[in-house]
C-alpha positions as a LaTeX table, in Angstrom:
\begin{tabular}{lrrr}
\hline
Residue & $x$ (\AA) & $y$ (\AA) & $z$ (\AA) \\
\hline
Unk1 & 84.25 & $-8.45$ & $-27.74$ \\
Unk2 & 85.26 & $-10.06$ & $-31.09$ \\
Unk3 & 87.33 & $-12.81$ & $-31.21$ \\
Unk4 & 90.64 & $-12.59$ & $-33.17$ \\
Unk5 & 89.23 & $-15.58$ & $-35.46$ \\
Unk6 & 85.90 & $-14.28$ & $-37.01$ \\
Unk7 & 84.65 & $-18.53$ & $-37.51$ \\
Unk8 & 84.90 & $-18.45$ & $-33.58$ \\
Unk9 & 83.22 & $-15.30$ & $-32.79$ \\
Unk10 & 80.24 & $-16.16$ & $-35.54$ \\
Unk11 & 79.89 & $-19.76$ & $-33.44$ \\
Unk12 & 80.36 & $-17.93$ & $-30.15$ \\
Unk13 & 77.58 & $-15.70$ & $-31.60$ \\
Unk14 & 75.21 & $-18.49$ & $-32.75$ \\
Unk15 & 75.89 & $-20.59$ & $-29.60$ \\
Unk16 & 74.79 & $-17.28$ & $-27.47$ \\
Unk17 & 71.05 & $-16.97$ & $-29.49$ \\
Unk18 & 70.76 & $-20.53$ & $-29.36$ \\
Unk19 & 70.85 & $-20.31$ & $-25.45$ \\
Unk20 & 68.97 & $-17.45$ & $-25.25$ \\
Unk21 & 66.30 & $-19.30$ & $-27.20$ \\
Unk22 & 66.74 & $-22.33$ & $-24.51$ \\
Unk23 & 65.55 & $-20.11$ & $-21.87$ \\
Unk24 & 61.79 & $-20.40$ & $-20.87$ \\
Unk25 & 60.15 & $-17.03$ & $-21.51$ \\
Unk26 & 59.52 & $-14.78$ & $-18.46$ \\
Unk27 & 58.30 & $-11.35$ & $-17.88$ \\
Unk28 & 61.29 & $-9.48$ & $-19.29$ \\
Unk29 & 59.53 & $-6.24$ & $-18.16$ \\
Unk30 & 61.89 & $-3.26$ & $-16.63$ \\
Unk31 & 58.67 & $-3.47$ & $-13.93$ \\
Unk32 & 59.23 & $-7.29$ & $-12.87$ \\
Unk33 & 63.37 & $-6.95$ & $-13.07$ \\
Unk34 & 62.94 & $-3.82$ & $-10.63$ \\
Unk35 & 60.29 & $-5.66$ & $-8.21$ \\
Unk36 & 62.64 & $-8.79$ & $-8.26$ \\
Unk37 & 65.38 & $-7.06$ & $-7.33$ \\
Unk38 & 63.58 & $-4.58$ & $-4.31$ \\
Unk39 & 62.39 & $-8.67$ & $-3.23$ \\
Unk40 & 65.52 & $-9.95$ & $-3.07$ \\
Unk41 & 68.01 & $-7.16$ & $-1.93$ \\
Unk42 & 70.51 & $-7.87$ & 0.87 \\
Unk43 & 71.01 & $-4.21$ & 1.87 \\
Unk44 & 69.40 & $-3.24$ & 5.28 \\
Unk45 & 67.93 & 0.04 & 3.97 \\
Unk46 & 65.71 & $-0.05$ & 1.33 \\
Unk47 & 67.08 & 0.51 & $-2.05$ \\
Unk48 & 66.34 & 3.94 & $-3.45$ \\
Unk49 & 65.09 & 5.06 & $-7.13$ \\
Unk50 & 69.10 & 5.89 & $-8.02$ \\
Unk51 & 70.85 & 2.98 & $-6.54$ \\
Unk52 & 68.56 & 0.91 & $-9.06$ \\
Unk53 & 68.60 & 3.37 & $-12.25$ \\
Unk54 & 72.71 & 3.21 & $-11.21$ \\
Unk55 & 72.70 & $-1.01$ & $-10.96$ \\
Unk56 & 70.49 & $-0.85$ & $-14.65$ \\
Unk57 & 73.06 & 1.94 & $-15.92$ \\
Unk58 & 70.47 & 4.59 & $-16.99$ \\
Unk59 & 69.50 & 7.48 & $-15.40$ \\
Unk60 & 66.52 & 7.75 & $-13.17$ \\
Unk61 & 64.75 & 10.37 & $-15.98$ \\
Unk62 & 65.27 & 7.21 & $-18.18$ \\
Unk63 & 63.91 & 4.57 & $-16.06$ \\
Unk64 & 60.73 & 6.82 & $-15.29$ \\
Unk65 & 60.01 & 6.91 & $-18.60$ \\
Unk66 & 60.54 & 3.37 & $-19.49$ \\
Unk67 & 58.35 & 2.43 & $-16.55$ \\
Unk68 & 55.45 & 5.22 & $-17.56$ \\
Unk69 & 55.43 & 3.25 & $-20.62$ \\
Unk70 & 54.65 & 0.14 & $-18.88$ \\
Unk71 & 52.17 & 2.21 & $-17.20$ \\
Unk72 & 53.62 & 2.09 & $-13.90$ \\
Unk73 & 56.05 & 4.20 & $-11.61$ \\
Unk74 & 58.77 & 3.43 & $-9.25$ \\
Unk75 & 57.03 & 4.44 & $-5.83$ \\
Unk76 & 54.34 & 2.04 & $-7.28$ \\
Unk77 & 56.85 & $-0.82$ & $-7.79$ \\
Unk78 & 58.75 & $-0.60$ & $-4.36$ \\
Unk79 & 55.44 & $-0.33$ & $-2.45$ \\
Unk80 & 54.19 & $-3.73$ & $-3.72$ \\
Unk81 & 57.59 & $-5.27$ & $-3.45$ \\
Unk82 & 57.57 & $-3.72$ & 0.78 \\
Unk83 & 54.16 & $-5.38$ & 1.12 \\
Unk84 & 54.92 & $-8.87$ & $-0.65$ \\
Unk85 & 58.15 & $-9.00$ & 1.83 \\
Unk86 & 55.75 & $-8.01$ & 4.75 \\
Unk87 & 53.93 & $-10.46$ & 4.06 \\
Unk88 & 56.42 & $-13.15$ & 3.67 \\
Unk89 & 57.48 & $-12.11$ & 7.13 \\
Unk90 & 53.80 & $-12.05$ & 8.48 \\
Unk91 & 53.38 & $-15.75$ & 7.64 \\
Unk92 & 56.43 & $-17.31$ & 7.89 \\
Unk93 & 58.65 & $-15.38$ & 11.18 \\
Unk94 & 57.70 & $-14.96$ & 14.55 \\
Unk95 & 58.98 & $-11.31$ & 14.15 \\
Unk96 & 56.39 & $-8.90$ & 16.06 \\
Unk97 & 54.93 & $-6.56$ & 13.65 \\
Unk98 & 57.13 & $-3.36$ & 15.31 \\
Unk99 & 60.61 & $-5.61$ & 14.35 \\
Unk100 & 58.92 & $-6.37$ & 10.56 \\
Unk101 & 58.29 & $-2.36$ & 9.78 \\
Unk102 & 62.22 & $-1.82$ & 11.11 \\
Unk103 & 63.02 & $-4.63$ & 8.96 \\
Unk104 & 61.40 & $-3.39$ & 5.94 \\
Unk105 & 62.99 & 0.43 & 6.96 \\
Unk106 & 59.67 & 2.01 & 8.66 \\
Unk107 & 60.70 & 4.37 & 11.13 \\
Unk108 & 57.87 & 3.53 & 13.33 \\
Unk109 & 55.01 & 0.85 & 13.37 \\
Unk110 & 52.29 & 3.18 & 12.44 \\
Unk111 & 53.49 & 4.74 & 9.01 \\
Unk112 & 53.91 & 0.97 & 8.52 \\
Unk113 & 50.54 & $-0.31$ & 9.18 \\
Unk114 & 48.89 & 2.93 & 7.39 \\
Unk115 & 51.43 & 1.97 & 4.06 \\
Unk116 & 50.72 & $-1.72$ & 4.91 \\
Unk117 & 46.67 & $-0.93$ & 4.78 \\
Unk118 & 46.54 & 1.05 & 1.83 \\
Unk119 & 48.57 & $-2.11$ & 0.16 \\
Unk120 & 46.84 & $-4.72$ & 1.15 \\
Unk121 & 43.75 & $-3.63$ & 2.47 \\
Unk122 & 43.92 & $-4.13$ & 6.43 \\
Unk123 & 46.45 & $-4.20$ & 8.76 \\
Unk124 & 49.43 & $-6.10$ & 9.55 \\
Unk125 & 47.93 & $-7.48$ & 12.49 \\
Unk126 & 44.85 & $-8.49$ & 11.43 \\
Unk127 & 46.65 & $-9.99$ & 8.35 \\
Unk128 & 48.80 & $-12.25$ & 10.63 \\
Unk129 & 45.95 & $-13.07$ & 12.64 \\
Unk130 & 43.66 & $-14.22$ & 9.43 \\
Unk131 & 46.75 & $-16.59$ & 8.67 \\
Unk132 & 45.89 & $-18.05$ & 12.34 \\
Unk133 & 43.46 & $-21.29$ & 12.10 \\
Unk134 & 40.41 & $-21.34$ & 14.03 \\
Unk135 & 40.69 & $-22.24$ & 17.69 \\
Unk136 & 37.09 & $-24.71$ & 18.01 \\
\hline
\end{tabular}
């Protein structure tokens, strides 16, 4: 919004870039700002493909194609952001691996370990049990 004194608003303006500049550079991707927010969310239920095209102010049409562009999709996104929190709960919660896939929105344990699996590569068990150290 401009400032009724247009030497204000121009130093407002310069003071703004020069911050910007300041910051260190990070992946400014649509990708990374979507993960980051599916990693962090506070809602119990996961967030859907609208609630985040609403938060960005597009439409979901619009952030498909932005993402297809990065060569990536939404279902793609959310999955790896599920799995990173899975893990994070794997290693670091003594949550049994039935509470995890309700806390991640699963309706049961097994579409969890299946989507858990095709993520990572084996299951949420054996995951948690690989973090275990050798008993000898």
């Amino acid at each position: 919004m401009p400032l009724a004194n247009q030497g204000a608003f121009n130093s407002s303006l310069k003071q703004c870039d020069d911050l910007l500049e300041a910051l260190p550079t990070l992946d400014r991707s649509l990708s990374a700002g979507i993960q980051k927010r599916l990693l962090y969310q506070e809602e119990e239920l996961p967030l859907t493909q609208e609630q985040v095209a609403q938060e960005l102010f597009m439409s979901v049409r619009t952030m498909h194609r932005l993402l297809q562009r990065e060569g990536t999709n939404f279902r793609e996104i959310a999955n790896e952001a599920i799995a990173i929190r899975a893990k994070r709960l794997l290693e670091g919660s003594q949550l049994s691996v039935s509470q995890i896939a309700l806390e991640l929105g699963y309706s049961d344990l097994a579409n969890f370990s299946r989507a858990f699996r095709r993520q990572v590569g084996v299951t949420p068990s054996h995951y948690r049990q690989a973090l275990k150290p050798d008993k000898f």
